[in-house]
Structure formats: structure tokens, C-alpha cells
Coordinates of C-alpha atoms in Angstrom, one line a residue:
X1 CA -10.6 6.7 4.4
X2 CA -9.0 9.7 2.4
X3 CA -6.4 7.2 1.1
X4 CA -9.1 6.2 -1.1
X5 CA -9.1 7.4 -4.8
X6 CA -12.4 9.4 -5.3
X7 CA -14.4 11.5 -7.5
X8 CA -17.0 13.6 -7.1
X9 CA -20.4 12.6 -8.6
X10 CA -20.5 15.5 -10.6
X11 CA -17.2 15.0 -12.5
X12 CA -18.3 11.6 -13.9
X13 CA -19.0 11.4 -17.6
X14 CA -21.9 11.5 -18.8
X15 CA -20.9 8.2 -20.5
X16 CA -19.1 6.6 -17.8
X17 CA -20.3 2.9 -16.8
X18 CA -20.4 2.8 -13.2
X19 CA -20.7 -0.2 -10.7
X20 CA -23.6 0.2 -8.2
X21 CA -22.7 -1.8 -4.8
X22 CA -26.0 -1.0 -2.9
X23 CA -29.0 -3.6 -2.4
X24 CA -31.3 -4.9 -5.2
X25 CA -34.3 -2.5 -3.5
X26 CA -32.1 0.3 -3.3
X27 CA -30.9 -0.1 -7.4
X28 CA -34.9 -0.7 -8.5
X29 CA -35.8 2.6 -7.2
X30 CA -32.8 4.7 -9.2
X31 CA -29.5 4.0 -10.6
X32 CA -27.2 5.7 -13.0
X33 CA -27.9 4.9 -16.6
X34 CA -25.7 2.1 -17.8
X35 CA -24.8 1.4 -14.4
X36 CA -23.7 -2.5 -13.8
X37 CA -25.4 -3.9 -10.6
X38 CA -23.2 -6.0 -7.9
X39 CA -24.4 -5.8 -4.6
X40 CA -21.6 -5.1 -2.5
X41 CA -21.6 -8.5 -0.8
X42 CA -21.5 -10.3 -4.2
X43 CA -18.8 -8.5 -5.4
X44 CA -16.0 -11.1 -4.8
X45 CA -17.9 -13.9 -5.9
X46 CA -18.4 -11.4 -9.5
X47 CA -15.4 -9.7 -9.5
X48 CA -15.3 -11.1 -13.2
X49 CA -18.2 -9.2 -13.9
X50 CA -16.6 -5.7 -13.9
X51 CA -16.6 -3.7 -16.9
X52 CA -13.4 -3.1 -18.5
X53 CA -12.6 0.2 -19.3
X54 CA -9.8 2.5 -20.4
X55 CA -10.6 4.8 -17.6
X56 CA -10.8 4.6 -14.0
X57 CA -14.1 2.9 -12.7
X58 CA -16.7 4.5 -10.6
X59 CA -17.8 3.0 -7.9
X60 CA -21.0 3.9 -6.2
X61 CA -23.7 3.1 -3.4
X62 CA -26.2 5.4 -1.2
X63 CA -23.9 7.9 0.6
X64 CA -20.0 5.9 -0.2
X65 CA -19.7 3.8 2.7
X66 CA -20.1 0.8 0.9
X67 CA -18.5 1.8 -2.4
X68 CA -15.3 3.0 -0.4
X69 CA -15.0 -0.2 1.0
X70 CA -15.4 -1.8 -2.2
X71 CA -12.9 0.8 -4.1
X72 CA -10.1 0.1 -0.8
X73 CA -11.1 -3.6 -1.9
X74 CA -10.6 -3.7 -5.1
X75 CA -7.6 -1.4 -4.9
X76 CA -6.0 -3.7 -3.2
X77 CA -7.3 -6.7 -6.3
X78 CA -4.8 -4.2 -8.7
X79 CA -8.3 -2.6 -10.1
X80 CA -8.4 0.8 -11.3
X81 CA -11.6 2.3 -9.5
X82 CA -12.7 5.5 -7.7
X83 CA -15.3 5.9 -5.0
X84 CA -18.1 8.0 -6.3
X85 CA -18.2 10.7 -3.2
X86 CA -21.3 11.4 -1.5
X87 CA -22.5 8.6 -3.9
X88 CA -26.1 8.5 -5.3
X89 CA -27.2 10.6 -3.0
X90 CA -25.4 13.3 -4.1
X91 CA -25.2 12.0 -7.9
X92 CA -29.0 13.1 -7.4
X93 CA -28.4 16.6 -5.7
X94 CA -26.0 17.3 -8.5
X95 CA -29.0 16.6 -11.3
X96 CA -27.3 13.8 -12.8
X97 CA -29.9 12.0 -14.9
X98 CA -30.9 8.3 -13.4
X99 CA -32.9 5.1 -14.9
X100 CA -35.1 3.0 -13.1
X101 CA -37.9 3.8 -11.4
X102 CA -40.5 1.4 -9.4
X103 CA -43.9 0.9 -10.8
X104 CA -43.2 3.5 -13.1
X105 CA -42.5 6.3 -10.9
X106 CA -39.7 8.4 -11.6
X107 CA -35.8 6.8 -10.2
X108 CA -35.2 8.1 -6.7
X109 CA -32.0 7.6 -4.3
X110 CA -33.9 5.0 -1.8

């Protein structure tokens, strides 16, 4: 997979919108703020739904499995997009700040 255009969590900006592939469950308990949720099997059914942006697009999910698949995807669609590496997991571990939150507990990487 190391043809796949990445970036590391931490290089992001702060003010980057970022499209989340994981699971509904998985987004409810944490995201990145301003994030834009398509599961990863909706995706080419949504593909419409992508930001637009001057910028390359970050995509993420729990660890980037999914997300790389969905970057080598939509690659290949002529999108500009990066895998988020390590994804949320280590969007977390880097102290990125995250939204969400079930029953108002604080966002965690489910």
C-alpha cells in the first residue's frame, strides 16, 4: 500500500475537513471536528458528497485500512485525497482535539 498518498495525523490542519470512512458506532463515539461522515461502504453511492477543497483531502477511519482503500479508490476516481496514517487512532495519540462523544462522555477512538 505505500503507493498510497498519505499524511500523518499530526500534520493535518487544524482546519482541514476530513472524510471519516469508519461505521456510524465508531463516528458517535469520536470524530475530528468538521469531519464529514461516509461510511466506507456508502462511499460510491456518495461520492457526490465529498467536500471540495483547494487542498488535498484527508481521509480517515480507525487504524487506515479502510481509509487507504478508500484514498487507492478514489485515486483512481481522479480525487485529490490522502490517507490519514495510523488514522484516528493515532489522530488521538497525537492530542488532536475530537467532537462527539456518546451520552455525553468525552469523544474516544471506538
Amino acid at each position: 500500500m505505500s503507493d498510497i498518498p498519505s499524511i500523518a495525523a499530526t500534520d493535518v490542519p487544524d482546519d482541514a475537513v476530513v472524510v471519516d470512512v469508519r461505521e456510524p458506532d465508531e463516528w458517535a463515539a469520536g470524530h475530528a471536528p468538521g469531519a464529514v461522515h461516509i461510511p466506507l461502504g456508502d462511499l460510491p453511492a456518495r461520492i457526490d458528497e465529498l467536500p471540495e477543497t483547494t487542498r488535498s483531502l484527508p481521509v480517515v477511519c480507525r487504524s487506515g485500512g479502510r481509509s487507504g482503500r478508500a484514498v487507492q479508490w478514489l485515486v483512481q476516481q481522479g480525487f485529490d485525497v490522502v490517507n490519514v496514517d495510523g488514522g484516528m487512532q493515532a489522530w488521538s495519540r497525537g492530542g488532536k482535539s475530537m467532537a462527539g462523544g456518546r451520552d455525553g462522555q468525552d469523544p474516544v477512538v471506538a
